[in-house]
Amino acid sequence: MEALMARLSAVEDVDIDDDGVFKYVLIKVSASNPVEEFSKVIVRGYSWAEYHADIYDAASQRIEPLGLDCECLGGGRIQHAPNNKRLKVYGYSMGFGKADHQITCDLLKTKYLNYNITWTDGGY
């Protein structure tokens, strides 16, 4: 059980680009043994990605070799303005559907402590 928890906790909760507007995905990462399952949700967002699936594929290729499972919970966009300390979460993924932006904001708040972080269901 400790080994599973260690692998799961080694996965960073938030990894997004430092500036700009980009696609993001919300991913459930889980570890299980025959008796128990442990999981957490992470957010990944990058401007290099043409599609939300590109982000999910890159993340799962790094995480699954650790013996963990990945499931995409949806996506959207993030507008990151570090000069104004603002993050805005909005939109959806054509392939994965809309992520729960409230969960995304809650995760972002753990890393970007002094930021104004908001979300909306509008926009693409």
Short mmCIF file of N, CA and C in Angstrom, two decimals:
data_model
loop_
_atom_site.label_atom_id
_atom_site.label_comp_id
_atom_site.label_asym_id
_atom_site.label_seq_id
_atom_site.Cartn_x
_atom_site.Cartn_y
_atom_site.Cartn_z
N MET A 1 0.81 -1.19 0.00
CA MET A 1 0.00 0.00 0.00
C MET A 1 0.86 1.26 0.00
N GLU A 2 1.92 1.29 0.78
CA GLU A 2 2.79 2.46 0.83
C GLU A 2 3.44 2.73 -0.52
N ALA A 3 3.81 1.67 -1.22
CA ALA A 3 4.43 1.85 -2.54
C ALA A 3 3.44 2.48 -3.52
N LEU A 4 2.19 2.03 -3.46
CA LEU A 4 1.17 2.62 -4.33
C LEU A 4 0.98 4.10 -4.03
N MET A 5 0.88 4.43 -2.76
CA MET A 5 0.68 5.82 -2.36
C MET A 5 1.89 6.68 -2.74
N ALA A 6 3.07 6.13 -2.63
CA ALA A 6 4.28 6.88 -2.99
C ALA A 6 4.30 7.18 -4.48
N ARG A 7 3.94 6.19 -5.30
CA ARG A 7 3.90 6.42 -6.75
C ARG A 7 2.85 7.46 -7.11
N LEU A 8 1.72 7.38 -6.46
CA LEU A 8 0.63 8.32 -6.74
C LEU A 8 1.02 9.74 -6.30
N SER A 9 1.60 9.86 -5.14
CA SER A 9 1.96 11.19 -4.65
C SER A 9 3.12 11.79 -5.43
N ALA A 10 3.91 10.97 -6.12
CA ALA A 10 5.01 11.48 -6.94
C ALA A 10 4.53 12.22 -8.18
N VAL A 11 3.29 12.00 -8.56
CA VAL A 11 2.74 12.67 -9.74
C VAL A 11 2.28 14.07 -9.31
N GLU A 12 2.84 15.08 -9.98
CA GLU A 12 2.52 16.47 -9.66
C GLU A 12 1.05 16.76 -9.95
N ASP A 13 0.39 17.47 -9.03
CA ASP A 13 -1.03 17.77 -9.19
C ASP A 13 -1.30 18.75 -10.33
N VAL A 14 -0.44 19.74 -10.49
CA VAL A 14 -0.65 20.79 -11.49
C VAL A 14 0.61 20.98 -12.31
N ASP A 15 0.46 20.91 -13.63
CA ASP A 15 1.55 21.22 -14.55
C ASP A 15 0.95 21.92 -15.75
N ILE A 16 1.09 23.26 -15.78
CA ILE A 16 0.57 24.05 -16.89
C ILE A 16 1.64 25.03 -17.35
N ASP A 17 1.45 25.58 -18.55
CA ASP A 17 2.38 26.57 -19.07
C ASP A 17 2.35 27.84 -18.22
N ASP A 18 3.45 28.57 -18.27
CA ASP A 18 3.64 29.74 -17.43
C ASP A 18 2.90 30.99 -17.92
N ASP A 19 2.43 30.98 -19.18
CA ASP A 19 1.84 32.19 -19.73
C ASP A 19 1.03 31.83 -20.99
N GLY A 20 -0.01 32.61 -21.25
CA GLY A 20 -0.76 32.46 -22.50
C GLY A 20 -2.09 31.75 -22.34
N VAL A 21 -2.68 31.43 -23.49
CA VAL A 21 -3.95 30.71 -23.55
C VAL A 21 -3.66 29.35 -24.16
N PHE A 22 -4.15 28.30 -23.52
CA PHE A 22 -3.83 26.95 -23.99
C PHE A 22 -4.91 25.97 -23.55
N LYS A 23 -4.91 24.82 -24.20
CA LYS A 23 -5.83 23.73 -23.86
C LYS A 23 -5.33 23.03 -22.59
N TYR A 24 -6.29 22.45 -21.86
CA TYR A 24 -5.93 21.66 -20.68
C TYR A 24 -6.85 20.45 -20.58
N VAL A 25 -6.39 19.45 -19.84
CA VAL A 25 -7.21 18.28 -19.51
C VAL A 25 -7.13 18.01 -18.01
N LEU A 26 -8.21 17.45 -17.50
CA LEU A 26 -8.30 16.99 -16.13
C LEU A 26 -8.18 15.47 -16.19
N ILE A 27 -7.28 14.91 -15.41
CA ILE A 27 -6.99 13.47 -15.49
C ILE A 27 -7.12 12.84 -14.11
N LYS A 28 -7.83 11.73 -14.04
CA LYS A 28 -7.87 10.92 -12.82
C LYS A 28 -6.73 9.92 -12.91
N VAL A 29 -5.87 9.93 -11.91
CA VAL A 29 -4.75 9.00 -11.82
C VAL A 29 -5.04 8.06 -10.67
N SER A 30 -4.95 6.76 -10.91
CA SER A 30 -5.28 5.81 -9.85
C SER A 30 -4.24 4.69 -9.74
N ALA A 31 -4.16 4.18 -8.53
CA ALA A 31 -3.29 3.05 -8.22
C ALA A 31 -4.15 2.06 -7.45
N SER A 32 -4.02 0.79 -7.79
CA SER A 32 -4.84 -0.18 -7.08
C SER A 32 -4.09 -1.48 -6.86
N ASN A 33 -4.57 -2.19 -5.85
CA ASN A 33 -4.14 -3.55 -5.60
C ASN A 33 -5.44 -4.36 -5.46
N PRO A 34 -5.38 -5.63 -5.24
CA PRO A 34 -6.63 -6.40 -5.16
C PRO A 34 -7.61 -5.94 -4.08
N VAL A 35 -7.13 -5.19 -3.10
CA VAL A 35 -7.98 -4.81 -1.97
C VAL A 35 -8.46 -3.36 -2.04
N GLU A 36 -7.58 -2.46 -2.49
CA GLU A 36 -7.89 -1.03 -2.41
C GLU A 36 -7.55 -0.30 -3.71
N GLU A 37 -8.19 0.87 -3.88
CA GLU A 37 -7.83 1.77 -4.97
C GLU A 37 -7.61 3.16 -4.38
N PHE A 38 -6.55 3.80 -4.83
CA PHE A 38 -6.25 5.16 -4.43
C PHE A 38 -6.23 5.99 -5.70
N SER A 39 -6.75 7.21 -5.63
CA SER A 39 -6.74 8.05 -6.83
C SER A 39 -6.67 9.52 -6.47
N LYS A 40 -6.29 10.29 -7.45
CA LYS A 40 -6.32 11.74 -7.33
C LYS A 40 -6.54 12.31 -8.72
N VAL A 41 -6.89 13.59 -8.77
CA VAL A 41 -7.13 14.26 -10.03
C VAL A 41 -6.02 15.27 -10.24
N ILE A 42 -5.52 15.33 -11.48
CA ILE A 42 -4.45 16.26 -11.82
C ILE A 42 -4.88 17.10 -13.02
N VAL A 43 -4.21 18.22 -13.22
CA VAL A 43 -4.48 19.08 -14.37
C VAL A 43 -3.18 19.27 -15.15
N ARG A 44 -3.31 19.18 -16.49
CA ARG A 44 -2.19 19.40 -17.39
C ARG A 44 -2.66 20.34 -18.51
N GLY A 45 -1.85 21.36 -18.81
CA GLY A 45 -2.21 22.29 -19.87
C GLY A 45 -0.99 22.90 -20.53
N TYR A 46 -0.97 22.84 -21.88
CA TYR A 46 0.21 23.29 -22.62
C TYR A 46 -0.18 23.95 -23.94
N SER A 47 0.57 24.97 -24.30
CA SER A 47 0.29 25.69 -25.55
C SER A 47 0.77 24.92 -26.78
N TRP A 48 1.67 23.97 -26.62
CA TRP A 48 2.18 23.22 -27.78
C TRP A 48 1.15 22.25 -28.34
N ALA A 49 0.11 21.95 -27.57
CA ALA A 49 -0.85 20.92 -27.97
C ALA A 49 -1.88 21.45 -28.98
N GLU A 50 -1.98 20.77 -30.09
CA GLU A 50 -3.00 21.12 -31.08
C GLU A 50 -4.37 20.61 -30.62
N TYR A 51 -4.36 19.44 -29.97
CA TYR A 51 -5.61 18.81 -29.50
C TYR A 51 -5.48 18.47 -28.01
N HIS A 52 -6.62 18.40 -27.34
CA HIS A 52 -6.62 17.98 -25.94
C HIS A 52 -6.02 16.58 -25.80
N ALA A 53 -6.27 15.73 -26.78
CA ALA A 53 -5.74 14.36 -26.74
C ALA A 53 -4.22 14.34 -26.73
N ASP A 54 -3.59 15.34 -27.34
CA ASP A 54 -2.12 15.41 -27.33
C ASP A 54 -1.60 15.55 -25.89
N ILE A 55 -2.30 16.36 -25.10
CA ILE A 55 -1.90 16.56 -23.70
C ILE A 55 -2.13 15.29 -22.90
N TYR A 56 -3.32 14.69 -23.09
CA TYR A 56 -3.63 13.46 -22.36
C TYR A 56 -2.63 12.35 -22.72
N ASP A 57 -2.35 12.20 -24.00
CA ASP A 57 -1.41 11.16 -24.43
C ASP A 57 -0.03 11.36 -23.82
N ALA A 58 0.46 12.59 -23.82
CA ALA A 58 1.79 12.88 -23.25
C ALA A 58 1.81 12.58 -21.74
N ALA A 59 0.76 12.99 -21.05
CA ALA A 59 0.70 12.76 -19.61
C ALA A 59 0.61 11.27 -19.29
N SER A 60 -0.28 10.56 -19.99
CA SER A 60 -0.45 9.13 -19.69
C SER A 60 0.81 8.33 -20.04
N GLN A 61 1.54 8.75 -21.07
CA GLN A 61 2.79 8.06 -21.42
C GLN A 61 3.86 8.22 -20.34
N ARG A 62 3.79 9.30 -19.57
CA ARG A 62 4.74 9.50 -18.47
C ARG A 62 4.27 8.80 -17.19
N ILE A 63 2.95 8.75 -16.99
CA ILE A 63 2.40 8.27 -15.73
C ILE A 63 2.19 6.75 -15.70
N GLU A 64 1.69 6.17 -16.78
CA GLU A 64 1.37 4.74 -16.79
C GLU A 64 2.58 3.83 -16.56
N PRO A 65 3.80 4.18 -17.02
CA PRO A 65 4.95 3.32 -16.70
C PRO A 65 5.25 3.22 -15.20
N LEU A 66 4.67 4.12 -14.40
CA LEU A 66 4.84 4.05 -12.95
C LEU A 66 3.91 3.02 -12.31
N GLY A 67 3.13 2.33 -13.16
CA GLY A 67 2.17 1.35 -12.65
C GLY A 67 0.86 1.98 -12.24
N LEU A 68 0.57 3.17 -12.78
CA LEU A 68 -0.64 3.90 -12.46
C LEU A 68 -1.56 3.93 -13.68
N ASP A 69 -2.84 4.09 -13.44
CA ASP A 69 -3.82 4.18 -14.52
C ASP A 69 -4.26 5.63 -14.69
N CYS A 70 -4.62 5.98 -15.92
CA CYS A 70 -5.08 7.33 -16.23
C CYS A 70 -6.44 7.28 -16.91
N GLU A 71 -7.27 8.27 -16.60
CA GLU A 71 -8.57 8.42 -17.25
C GLU A 71 -8.82 9.91 -17.43
N CYS A 72 -9.09 10.32 -18.67
CA CYS A 72 -9.36 11.73 -18.93
C CYS A 72 -10.79 12.05 -18.50
N LEU A 73 -10.93 13.11 -17.69
CA LEU A 73 -12.23 13.51 -17.18
C LEU A 73 -12.82 14.69 -17.95
N GLY A 74 -12.13 15.16 -18.97
CA GLY A 74 -12.61 16.28 -19.77
C GLY A 74 -11.52 17.32 -19.94
N GLY A 75 -11.88 18.38 -20.65
CA GLY A 75 -10.89 19.41 -20.91
C GLY A 75 -11.51 20.78 -21.06
N GLY A 76 -10.69 21.71 -21.44
CA GLY A 76 -11.11 23.08 -21.65
C GLY A 76 -9.90 23.92 -22.01
N ARG A 77 -9.95 25.18 -21.66
CA ARG A 77 -8.85 26.10 -21.91
C ARG A 77 -8.52 26.86 -20.63
N ILE A 78 -7.27 27.28 -20.57
CA ILE A 78 -6.80 28.12 -19.47
C ILE A 78 -6.15 29.36 -20.06
N GLN A 79 -6.50 30.50 -19.50
CA GLN A 79 -5.84 31.76 -19.84
C GLN A 79 -4.99 32.11 -18.63
N HIS A 80 -3.67 32.10 -18.82
CA HIS A 80 -2.73 32.34 -17.73
C HIS A 80 -2.04 33.69 -17.97
N ALA A 81 -2.28 34.63 -17.08
CA ALA A 81 -1.67 35.96 -17.15
C ALA A 81 -0.84 36.19 -15.90
N PRO A 82 0.43 35.76 -15.90
CA PRO A 82 1.25 35.85 -14.69
C PRO A 82 1.51 37.29 -14.24
N ASN A 83 1.57 38.22 -15.17
CA ASN A 83 1.82 39.62 -14.79
C ASN A 83 0.68 40.17 -13.95
N ASN A 84 -0.54 39.72 -14.20
CA ASN A 84 -1.72 40.14 -13.44
C ASN A 84 -2.11 39.13 -12.37
N LYS A 85 -1.36 38.04 -12.29
CA LYS A 85 -1.66 36.94 -11.36
C LYS A 85 -3.12 36.49 -11.51
N ARG A 86 -3.46 36.13 -12.76
CA ARG A 86 -4.82 35.69 -13.05
C ARG A 86 -4.80 34.39 -13.85
N LEU A 87 -5.72 33.52 -13.51
CA LEU A 87 -5.98 32.30 -14.27
C LEU A 87 -7.48 32.24 -14.53
N LYS A 88 -7.84 32.05 -15.78
CA LYS A 88 -9.25 31.90 -16.14
C LYS A 88 -9.41 30.55 -16.83
N VAL A 89 -10.36 29.76 -16.35
CA VAL A 89 -10.62 28.43 -16.87
C VAL A 89 -11.98 28.46 -17.57
N TYR A 90 -12.04 27.92 -18.78
CA TYR A 90 -13.28 27.98 -19.54
C TYR A 90 -13.27 26.94 -20.66
N GLY A 91 -14.39 26.85 -21.38
CA GLY A 91 -14.46 26.03 -22.59
C GLY A 91 -14.60 24.54 -22.33
N TYR A 92 -14.30 23.79 -23.38
CA TYR A 92 -14.48 22.34 -23.34
C TYR A 92 -13.59 21.68 -24.37
N SER A 93 -13.52 20.38 -24.33
CA SER A 93 -12.79 19.57 -25.30
C SER A 93 -13.79 18.91 -26.23
N MET A 94 -13.54 19.00 -27.52
CA MET A 94 -14.42 18.33 -28.50
C MET A 94 -14.37 16.82 -28.29
N GLY A 95 -13.21 16.29 -27.98
CA GLY A 95 -13.03 14.85 -27.85
C GLY A 95 -13.40 14.27 -26.49
N PHE A 96 -13.12 15.02 -25.42
CA PHE A 96 -13.32 14.50 -24.06
C PHE A 96 -14.49 15.14 -23.32
N GLY A 97 -15.07 16.19 -23.88
CA GLY A 97 -16.13 16.89 -23.19
C GLY A 97 -15.57 17.94 -22.24
N LYS A 98 -16.46 18.59 -21.50
CA LYS A 98 -16.06 19.66 -20.59
C LYS A 98 -15.60 19.08 -19.25
N ALA A 99 -14.45 19.54 -18.83
CA ALA A 99 -13.98 19.17 -17.49
C ALA A 99 -14.78 19.93 -16.45
N ASP A 100 -14.75 19.46 -15.22
CA ASP A 100 -15.36 20.18 -14.11
C ASP A 100 -14.40 21.32 -13.75
N HIS A 101 -14.73 22.53 -14.23
CA HIS A 101 -13.84 23.66 -14.05
C HIS A 101 -13.64 24.03 -12.58
N GLN A 102 -14.61 23.73 -11.73
CA GLN A 102 -14.45 24.02 -10.30
C GLN A 102 -13.32 23.17 -9.72
N ILE A 103 -13.26 21.90 -10.09
CA ILE A 103 -12.18 21.03 -9.63
C ILE A 103 -10.84 21.56 -10.15
N THR A 104 -10.82 21.96 -11.42
CA THR A 104 -9.60 22.52 -12.00
C THR A 104 -9.14 23.74 -11.21
N CYS A 105 -10.05 24.65 -10.93
CA CYS A 105 -9.71 25.86 -10.17
C CYS A 105 -9.20 25.50 -8.78
N ASP A 106 -9.84 24.56 -8.13
CA ASP A 106 -9.39 24.13 -6.80
C ASP A 106 -7.96 23.61 -6.84
N LEU A 107 -7.63 22.85 -7.87
CA LEU A 107 -6.26 22.34 -8.02
C LEU A 107 -5.29 23.48 -8.30
N LEU A 108 -5.66 24.40 -9.19
CA LEU A 108 -4.79 25.52 -9.52
C LEU A 108 -4.50 26.37 -8.28
N LYS A 109 -5.48 26.50 -7.40
CA LYS A 109 -5.31 27.31 -6.19
C LYS A 109 -4.25 26.73 -5.25
N THR A 110 -3.97 25.43 -5.36
CA THR A 110 -2.95 24.82 -4.51
C THR A 110 -1.55 25.21 -4.94
N LYS A 111 -1.38 25.60 -6.21
CA LYS A 111 -0.06 25.97 -6.73
C LYS A 111 0.09 27.48 -6.90
N TYR A 112 -0.98 28.14 -7.30
CA TYR A 112 -0.95 29.58 -7.57
C TYR A 112 -1.68 30.31 -6.44
N LEU A 113 -1.00 30.41 -5.31
CA LEU A 113 -1.63 30.86 -4.07
C LEU A 113 -2.12 32.31 -4.10
N ASN A 114 -1.41 33.19 -4.72
CA ASN A 114 -1.76 34.61 -4.71
C ASN A 114 -2.44 35.05 -6.01
N TYR A 115 -3.05 34.13 -6.71
CA TYR A 115 -3.69 34.42 -7.99
C TYR A 115 -5.20 34.61 -7.82
N ASN A 116 -5.77 35.38 -8.73
CA ASN A 116 -7.22 35.45 -8.90
C ASN A 116 -7.57 34.35 -9.91
N ILE A 117 -8.26 33.33 -9.47
CA ILE A 117 -8.56 32.17 -10.31
C ILE A 117 -10.07 32.05 -10.46
N THR A 118 -10.55 32.12 -11.72
CA THR A 118 -11.98 32.08 -11.99
C THR A 118 -12.27 31.07 -13.10
N TRP A 119 -13.55 30.73 -13.22
CA TRP A 119 -13.98 29.85 -14.32
C TRP A 119 -15.34 30.27 -14.82
N THR A 120 -15.61 29.86 -16.06
CA THR A 120 -16.90 30.10 -16.67
C THR A 120 -17.21 28.94 -17.60
N ASP A 121 -18.50 28.69 -17.82
CA ASP A 121 -18.90 27.65 -18.76
C ASP A 121 -18.89 28.15 -20.20
N GLY A 122 -18.75 29.44 -20.39
CA GLY A 122 -18.79 30.01 -21.73
C GLY A 122 -17.49 29.83 -22.49
N GLY A 123 -17.56 30.06 -23.79
CA GLY A 123 -16.35 30.07 -24.62
C GLY A 123 -15.88 28.71 -25.06
N TYR A 124 -15.02 28.74 -26.06
CA TYR A 124 -14.35 27.55 -26.53
C TYR A 124 -12.91 27.92 -26.73
#
